[in-house]
PDB file of C-alpha atoms in Angstrom:
ATOM      1  CA  MET A   1     -18.507 -23.719  37.546  1.00 46.00           C
ATOM      2  CA  ALA A   2     -19.113 -24.001  34.004  1.00 48.00           C
ATOM      3  CA  ARG A   3     -15.877 -23.501  32.147  1.00 49.00           C
ATOM      4  CA  PRO A   4     -15.831 -19.934  29.564  1.00 45.00           C
ATOM      5  CA  ARG A   5     -16.353 -20.902  25.782  1.00 57.00           C
ATOM      6  CA  LYS A   6     -13.718 -19.919  23.282  1.00 58.00           C
ATOM      7  CA  PRO A   7     -14.726 -17.765  21.126  1.00 61.00           C
ATOM      8  CA  LEU A   8     -16.418 -19.163  17.864  1.00 79.00           C
ATOM      9  CA  LEU A   9     -13.914 -19.568  14.846  1.00 89.00           C
ATOM     10  CA  SER A  10     -14.509 -17.313  12.036  1.00 92.00           C
ATOM     11  CA  ARG A  11     -13.051 -15.753   9.213  1.00 93.00           C
ATOM     12  CA  GLU A  12     -12.339 -12.601  10.961  1.00 94.00           C
ATOM     13  CA  ARG A  13     -10.635 -13.855  14.319  1.00 95.00           C
ATOM     14  CA  ILE A  14      -8.179 -16.352  11.421  1.00 95.00           C
ATOM     15  CA  VAL A  15      -7.528 -13.041   9.322  1.00 96.00           C
ATOM     16  CA  GLU A  16      -6.665 -11.464  12.703  1.00 96.00           C
ATOM     17  CA  THR A  17      -4.543 -13.642  13.917  1.00 96.00           C
ATOM     18  CA  ALA A  18      -3.085 -14.770  10.636  1.00 96.00           C
ATOM     19  CA  SER A  19      -1.996 -10.545  10.084  1.00 97.00           C
ATOM     20  CA  ALA A  20      -0.348 -10.822  13.532  1.00 97.00           C
ATOM     21  CA  LEU A  21       1.808 -13.180  12.895  1.00 96.00           C
ATOM     22  CA  VAL A  22       2.351 -11.548   9.320  1.00 97.00           C
ATOM     23  CA  ASP A  23       3.273  -8.607  10.852  1.00 96.00           C
ATOM     24  CA  ALA A  24       5.464  -9.932  13.650  1.00 96.00           C
ATOM     25  CA  GLU A  25       7.169 -12.740  11.979  1.00 96.00           C
ATOM     26  CA  GLY A  26       6.960 -12.469   8.323  1.00 95.00           C
ATOM     27  CA  LEU A  27       5.076 -14.525   5.775  1.00 94.00           C
ATOM     28  CA  ASP A  28       6.494 -17.782   6.538  1.00 94.00           C
ATOM     29  CA  ALA A  29       5.226 -17.697   9.681  1.00 94.00           C
ATOM     30  CA  VAL A  30       2.097 -18.634   8.668  1.00 94.00           C
ATOM     31  CA  SER A  31       0.820 -22.023   8.237  1.00 92.00           C
ATOM     32  CA  THR A  32      -2.413 -23.685   8.929  1.00 90.00           C
ATOM     33  CA  ARG A  33      -1.045 -25.803  11.765  1.00 91.00           C
ATOM     34  CA  ARG A  34       0.467 -22.758  13.255  1.00 93.00           C
ATOM     35  CA  LEU A  35      -2.506 -20.923  13.005  1.00 93.00           C
ATOM     36  CA  ALA A  36      -4.807 -23.567  14.527  1.00 92.00           C
ATOM     37  CA  ALA A  37      -2.323 -23.293  17.797  1.00 93.00           C
ATOM     38  CA  GLU A  38      -2.784 -20.280  18.182  1.00 92.00           C
ATOM     39  CA  LEU A  39      -6.395 -20.287  17.908  1.00 93.00           C
ATOM     40  CA  GLY A  40      -6.750 -23.271  20.270  1.00 91.00           C
ATOM     41  CA  VAL A  41      -8.602 -25.008  17.103  1.00 90.00           C
ATOM     42  CA  SER A  42      -8.197 -28.540  14.937  1.00 86.00           C
ATOM     43  CA  GLY A  43      -6.441 -27.833  11.409  1.00 79.00           C
ATOM     44  CA  PRO A  44      -8.743 -29.017   9.800  1.00 84.00           C
ATOM     45  CA  SER A  45     -11.525 -26.420  11.147  1.00 88.00           C
ATOM     46  CA  LEU A  46      -9.617 -23.850   9.369  1.00 90.00           C
ATOM     47  CA  TYR A  47     -10.740 -25.168   5.735  1.00 89.00           C
ATOM     48  CA  ASN A  48     -14.452 -24.129   6.954  1.00 91.00           C
ATOM     49  CA  HIS A  49     -12.949 -20.930   6.132  1.00 93.00           C
ATOM     50  CA  PHE A  50     -10.126 -20.819   3.667  1.00 93.00           C
ATOM     51  CA  ARG A  51      -9.315 -23.617   1.007  1.00 91.00           C
ATOM     52  CA  ASN A  52      -5.532 -23.025   2.095  1.00 92.00           C
ATOM     53  CA  LYS A  53      -2.731 -21.269   3.317  1.00 92.00           C
ATOM     54  CA  ASP A  54      -2.643 -18.896  -0.091  1.00 93.00           C
ATOM     55  CA  GLU A  55      -6.036 -18.012   0.591  1.00 94.00           C
ATOM     56  CA  ILE A  56      -5.554 -17.082   3.611  1.00 95.00           C
ATOM     57  CA  LEU A  57      -2.445 -14.629   2.797  1.00 96.00           C
ATOM     58  CA  ASP A  58      -4.908 -12.862   0.398  1.00 95.00           C
ATOM     59  CA  ALA A  59      -7.249 -12.077   2.969  1.00 96.00           C
ATOM     60  CA  VAL A  60      -4.159 -10.577   5.248  1.00 97.00           C
ATOM     61  CA  ALA A  61      -3.156  -8.256   2.618  1.00 96.00           C
ATOM     62  CA  ASP A  62      -7.003  -7.407   1.730  1.00 97.00           C
ATOM     63  CA  ALA A  63      -7.325  -6.190   5.321  1.00 97.00           C
ATOM     64  CA  VAL A  64      -4.627  -3.859   4.582  1.00 97.00           C
ATOM     65  CA  SER A  65      -5.822  -2.407   1.441  1.00 97.00           C
ATOM     66  CA  ALA A  66      -9.587  -1.850   3.267  1.00 97.00           C
ATOM     67  CA  GLN A  67      -7.350   0.449   5.811  1.00 97.00           C
ATOM     68  CA  VAL A  68      -7.060   2.729   2.516  1.00 98.00           C
ATOM     69  CA  ASP A  69      -9.052   5.913   2.302  1.00 98.00           C
ATOM     70  CA  LEU A  70     -10.554   6.465  -0.739  1.00 98.00           C
ATOM     71  CA  SER A  71     -13.295   8.894   0.356  1.00 98.00           C
ATOM     72  CA  MET A  72     -10.670  11.584  -2.202  1.00 98.00           C
ATOM     73  CA  PHE A  73     -12.363   9.596  -5.420  1.00 98.00           C
ATOM     74  CA  ARG A  74     -16.038  10.185  -4.268  1.00 97.00           C
ATOM     75  CA  GLU A  75     -18.074  11.862  -6.810  1.00 96.00           C
ATOM     76  CA  ASP A  76     -19.261  14.563  -4.284  1.00 97.00           C
ATOM     77  CA  ASP A  77     -15.558  15.396  -2.977  1.00 97.00           C
ATOM     78  CA  PRO A  78     -14.177  18.488  -3.829  1.00 97.00           C
ATOM     79  CA  ARG A  79     -10.306  17.360  -3.777  1.00 97.00           C
ATOM     80  CA  ASP A  80      -9.383  17.992  -7.691  1.00 97.00           C
ATOM     81  CA  TRP A  81      -7.466  14.751  -9.027  1.00 97.00           C
ATOM     82  CA  ARG A  82      -3.936  15.622  -8.369  1.00 97.00           C
ATOM     83  CA  THR A  83      -4.497  16.279  -4.656  1.00 98.00           C
ATOM     84  CA  ALA A  84      -6.709  13.029  -4.523  1.00 98.00           C
ATOM     85  CA  LEU A  85      -3.851  11.297  -6.149  1.00 98.00           C
ATOM     86  CA  HIS A  86      -1.658  12.905  -3.437  1.00 98.00           C
ATOM     87  CA  ASP A  87      -3.777  12.146   0.088  1.00 98.00           C
ATOM     88  CA  TYR A  88      -4.754   8.296  -1.547  1.00 98.00           C
ATOM     89  CA  ALA A  89      -0.566   7.794  -1.810  1.00 98.00           C
ATOM     90  CA  VAL A  90       0.182   8.668   1.024  1.00 97.00           C
ATOM     91  CA  SER A  91      -2.898   6.889   2.959  1.00 98.00           C
ATOM     92  CA  TYR A  92      -2.149   3.807   1.038  1.00 97.00           C
ATOM     93  CA  ARG A  93       1.453   3.767   1.818  1.00 96.00           C
ATOM     94  CA  ALA A  94       0.538   4.532   6.026  1.00 96.00           C
ATOM     95  CA  ALA A  95      -1.338   1.258   5.428  1.00 97.00           C
ATOM     96  CA  LEU A  96       1.692  -0.246   4.458  1.00 96.00           C
ATOM     97  CA  THR A  97       4.311   0.852   5.960  1.00 94.00           C
ATOM     98  CA  ALA A  98       2.015  -0.114   9.076  1.00 94.00           C
ATOM     99  CA  HIS A  99       2.114  -3.701   7.702  1.00 96.00           C
ATOM    100  CA  PRO A 100       5.349  -4.035   5.362  1.00 94.00           C
ATOM    101  CA  ASN A 101       5.845  -7.568   5.934  1.00 95.00           C
ATOM    102  CA  THR A 102       2.729  -8.079   3.939  1.00 96.00           C
ATOM    103  CA  VAL A 103       3.716  -5.280   0.723  1.00 95.00           C
ATOM    104  CA  PRO A 104       4.928  -8.615  -1.154  1.00 93.00           C
ATOM    105  CA  VAL A 105       1.386 -10.292  -1.170  1.00 94.00           C
ATOM    106  CA  LEU A 106       0.105  -6.701  -2.168  1.00 93.00           C
ATOM    107  CA  ALA A 107       2.797  -6.084  -4.988  1.00 90.00           C
ATOM    108  CA  HIS A 108       1.255  -8.825  -7.109  1.00 89.00           C
ATOM    109  CA  GLY A 109      -1.800  -6.741  -7.575  1.00 89.00           C
ATOM    110  CA  PRO A 110      -5.362  -6.748  -6.659  1.00 92.00           C
ATOM    111  CA  GLY A 111      -6.495 -10.508  -7.853  1.00 91.00           C
ATOM    112  CA  ARG A 112     -10.144 -11.438  -6.663  1.00 92.00           C
ATOM    113  CA  ARG A 113      -9.308  -9.577  -3.381  1.00 95.00           C
ATOM    114  CA  PRO A 114     -12.621  -7.426  -2.539  1.00 96.00           C
ATOM    115  CA  ALA A 115     -10.892  -4.511  -1.198  1.00 97.00           C
ATOM    116  CA  GLY A 116      -7.803  -4.589  -3.639  1.00 96.00           C
ATOM    117  CA  LEU A 117     -10.773  -4.526  -6.115  1.00 97.00           C
ATOM    118  CA  LYS A 118     -12.572  -1.177  -4.748  1.00 98.00           C
ATOM    119  CA  VAL A 119      -8.986   0.638  -4.874  1.00 97.00           C
ATOM    120  CA  ALA A 120      -8.681   0.065  -8.471  1.00 97.00           C
ATOM    121  CA  ASP A 121     -12.047   1.207  -8.884  1.00 98.00           C
ATOM    122  CA  ALA A 122     -11.778   3.862  -7.245  1.00 98.00           C
ATOM    123  CA  VAL A 123      -8.704   5.133  -8.592  1.00 98.00           C
ATOM    124  CA  PHE A 124      -9.706   4.265 -12.138  1.00 97.00           C
ATOM    125  CA  GLY A 125     -13.350   5.711 -12.125  1.00 97.00           C
ATOM    126  CA  ALA A 126     -12.012   9.443 -10.866  1.00 98.00           C
ATOM    127  CA  MET A 127      -9.321   9.692 -13.438  1.00 97.00           C
ATOM    128  CA  VAL A 128     -11.771   8.940 -15.952  1.00 96.00           C
ATOM    129  CA  ARG A 129     -14.190  11.356 -14.275  1.00 96.00           C
ATOM    130  CA  ALA A 130     -11.528  14.100 -14.498  1.00 96.00           C
ATOM    131  CA  GLY A 131     -10.850  13.942 -18.101  1.00 94.00           C
ATOM    132  CA  TRP A 132      -7.769  11.192 -18.145  1.00 96.00           C
ATOM    133  CA  PRO A 133      -8.693   9.337 -21.014  1.00 95.00           C
ATOM    134  CA  PRO A 134      -9.263   5.449 -19.790  1.00 95.00           C
ATOM    135  CA  ALA A 135      -6.016   4.122 -21.445  1.00 96.00           C
ATOM    136  CA  GLN A 136      -4.188   6.734 -19.485  1.00 96.00           C
ATOM    137  CA  ALA A 137      -6.335   6.247 -16.661  1.00 97.00           C
ATOM    138  CA  THR A 138      -5.431   2.674 -16.600  1.00 97.00           C
ATOM    139  CA  HIS A 139      -1.551   3.663 -16.927  1.00 97.00           C
ATOM    140  CA  ILE A 140      -2.055   6.088 -13.447  1.00 97.00           C
ATOM    141  CA  GLY A 141      -3.296   3.313 -11.509  1.00 97.00           C
ATOM    142  CA  ALA A 142      -0.786   1.301 -12.325  1.00 96.00           C
ATOM    143  CA  LEU A 143       1.850   3.571 -11.993  1.00 96.00           C
ATOM    144  CA  MET A 144       0.875   4.732  -8.278  1.00 97.00           C
ATOM    145  CA  ARG A 145       0.892   1.126  -7.035  1.00 95.00           C
ATOM    146  CA  TYR A 146       4.539   0.417  -8.690  1.00 95.00           C
ATOM    147  CA  PHE A 147       5.440   3.854  -6.499  1.00 96.00           C
ATOM    148  CA  ILE A 148       3.432   3.225  -3.305  1.00 96.00           C
ATOM    149  CA  THR A 149       4.466  -0.494  -3.394  1.00 94.00           C
ATOM    150  CA  GLY A 150       8.123  -0.016  -3.909  1.00 92.00           C
ATOM    151  CA  SER A 151       8.234   3.138  -1.154  1.00 92.00           C
ATOM    152  CA  ALA A 152       7.346   0.228   1.198  1.00 91.00           C
ATOM    153  CA  LEU A 153       9.680  -2.417   0.281  1.00 87.00           C
ATOM    154  CA  GLY A 154      12.205  -1.441   1.875  1.00 85.00           C
ATOM    155  CA  SER A 155      14.151   1.944   3.912  1.00 87.00           C
ATOM    156  CA  PHE A 156      16.610   3.660   2.096  1.00 90.00           C
ATOM    157  CA  ALA A 157      18.107   5.013   5.378  1.00 89.00           C
ATOM    158  CA  ARG A 158      18.002   1.767   6.759  1.00 89.00           C
ATOM    159  CA  GLY A 159      20.268   0.361   3.756  1.00 91.00           C
ATOM    160  CA  PHE A 160      22.866   1.806   5.313  1.00 93.00           C
ATOM    161  CA  VAL A 161      25.072   0.903   8.612  1.00 93.00           C
ATOM    162  CA  ASP A 162      25.514   3.410  11.134  1.00 92.00           C
ATOM    163  CA  ASP A 163      29.378   2.823  11.403  1.00 93.00           C
ATOM    164  CA  ALA A 164      31.574   5.534   9.946  1.00 93.00           C
ATOM    165  CA  THR A 165      34.736   3.554   9.334  1.00 94.00           C
ATOM    166  CA  ALA A 166      32.344   1.512   6.679  1.00 94.00           C
ATOM    167  CA  TYR A 167      32.944   4.457   4.222  1.00 95.00           C
ATOM    168  CA  ASP A 168      36.361   5.146   3.846  1.00 94.00           C
ATOM    169  CA  PRO A 169      36.436   8.462   1.835  1.00 94.00           C
ATOM    170  CA  ALA A 170      39.135   6.953  -0.441  1.00 95.00           C
ATOM    171  CA  ASP A 171      36.733   4.810  -1.738  1.00 95.00           C
ATOM    172  CA  TYR A 172      33.980   6.705  -1.291  1.00 95.00           C
ATOM    173  CA  PRO A 173      34.175  10.177  -1.357  1.00 95.00           C
ATOM    174  CA  HIS A 174      30.458  11.289  -1.370  1.00 96.00           C
ATOM    175  CA  LEU A 175      29.243   9.278   1.528  1.00 94.00           C
ATOM    176  CA  GLY A 176      30.603  11.141   4.863  1.00 92.00           C
ATOM    177  CA  GLN A 177      27.606  11.017   6.315  1.00 94.00           C
ATOM    178  CA  ALA A 178      26.087   7.951   4.978  1.00 93.00           C
ATOM    179  CA  HIS A 179      26.042   6.606   8.820  1.00 93.00           C
ATOM    180  CA  LEU A 180      23.692   9.038  10.351  1.00 93.00           C
ATOM    181  CA  LEU A 181      21.037   7.619   7.874  1.00 92.00           C
ATOM    182  CA  ALA A 182      19.862   4.715   9.926  1.00 86.00           C
ATOM    183  CA  ASP A 183      19.233   7.106  12.946  1.00 88.00           C
ATOM    184  CA  ARG A 184      16.960   9.663  10.341  1.00 90.00           C
ATOM    185  CA  GLN A 185      15.376   6.736   8.603  1.00 89.00           C
ATOM    186  CA  GLU A 186      11.496   8.258   9.158  1.00 90.00           C
ATOM    187  CA  LYS A 187      12.629  11.798   7.653  1.00 92.00           C
ATOM    188  CA  VAL A 188      14.785  10.872   5.012  1.00 92.00           C
ATOM    189  CA  ASP A 189      12.088   7.666   3.687  1.00 93.00           C
ATOM    190  CA  GLU A 190       9.253   9.908   3.929  1.00 94.00           C
ATOM    191  CA  GLY A 191      11.465  12.982   2.409  1.00 95.00           C
ATOM    192  CA  ALA A 192      12.322  10.764  -0.559  1.00 95.00           C
ATOM    193  CA  PHE A 193       8.300   9.712  -0.702  1.00 96.00           C
ATOM    194  CA  GLU A 194       7.290  13.321  -1.145  1.00 97.00           C
ATOM    195  CA  THR A 195      10.122  14.160  -3.202  1.00 97.00           C
ATOM    196  CA  GLY A 196       8.641  11.241  -5.482  1.00 97.00           C
ATOM    197  CA  LEU A 197       5.314  11.648  -5.131  1.00 98.00           C
ATOM    198  CA  ARG A 198       5.759  15.491  -5.641  1.00 98.00           C
ATOM    199  CA  ALA A 199       7.734  14.926  -9.218  1.00 98.00           C
ATOM    200  CA  LEU A 200       5.493  12.018 -10.582  1.00 97.00           C
ATOM    201  CA  LEU A 201       2.722  14.022  -9.834  1.00 98.00           C
ATOM    202  CA  ASP A 202       4.177  17.370 -11.667  1.00 98.00           C
ATOM    203  CA  GLY A 203       5.107  15.286 -14.729  1.00 97.00           C
ATOM    204  CA  LEU A 204       0.926  14.211 -14.974  1.00 97.00           C
ATOM    205  CA  THR A 205      -0.158  17.467 -14.484  1.00 97.00           C
ATOM    206  CA  ILE A 206       1.899  18.301 -17.328  1.00 95.00           C
ATOM    207  CA  GLN A 207       0.327  15.773 -19.695  1.00 95.00           C
ATOM    208  CA  TYR A 208      -3.380  16.418 -18.447  1.00 95.00           C
ATOM    209  CA  GLU A 209      -2.718  19.972 -19.288  1.00 91.00           C
ATOM    210  CA  THR A 210      -2.048  18.813 -23.441  1.00 89.00           C
ATOM    211  CA  LEU A 211      -4.947  16.743 -23.007  1.00 83.00           C
ATOM    212  CA  ARG A 212      -8.010  19.028 -23.949  1.00 64.00           C
ATOM    213  CA  PRO A 213      -9.129  22.725 -22.878  1.00 58.00           C
ATOM    214  CA  PRO A 214      -8.413  23.747 -18.950  1.00 56.00           C
ATOM    215  CA  PRO A 215     -10.264  22.590 -16.302  1.00 54.00           C
ATOM    216  CA  ASN A 216     -13.193  24.104 -13.651  1.00 59.00           C
ATOM    217  CA  GLY A 217     -12.844  24.670 -10.730  1.00 55.00           C
ATOM    218  CA  ASP A 218     -13.555  21.164  -9.231  1.00 55.00           C
ATOM    219  CA  GLY A 219     -10.844  19.823 -11.413  1.00 51.00           C
ATOM    220  CA  ARG A 220     -12.843  18.485 -14.334  1.00 54.00           C
ATOM    221  CA  ILE A 221     -11.961  19.149 -17.984  1.00 46.00           C
ATOM    222  CA  LEU A 222     -14.104  21.506 -19.788  1.00 46.00           C
ATOM    223  CA  GLU A 223     -15.567  20.534 -23.115  1.00 42.00           C
ATOM    224  CA  ALA A 224     -14.300  22.165 -26.063  1.00 33.00           C
TER     225      ALA A 224
END
């Protein structure tokens, strides 16, 4: 009876395997030797697809960027710039929180990664179309990335232990309920994200209203 053939090695298989390792064990778990063992191939065969570990991690990060919904930035999408930024931020954060160990790579920016560059291009293009000056559109893209990646780097709620004795009221008179935060991690962290996002968008809206005459119904600035 013929032995089953192993699936052909491909960039996709390498990235999928590396992504699973990063999700389960962190960035340091990825090495060409470890990946080769997981894939059942020889180490040198990986170099037919990637030059080194950094390229593999770049591809893993780009696979996360590819999960971000960018439909709100299409020219035919009816959402105004504020709603588009909100929906984009929610989608981006969801992708990052599903793969938190990849966030440090993404935090460095898109570099040459195709999906990451598509994200940057979509945000910038939509903001310019909405009437933001190009410099401000660049600042908004940077601001959104700082805020979203920062929110995904760690959990505020999980930073507190669930031991009430750790918060002596003599030393910490306002942390009497802090030991409950860890059990409410999702609610606390999502609430903090939405609060910060709303404040960020409120501030941008104030700036936007000072630029030029009020927008028309589709969110674009009316010509003077």
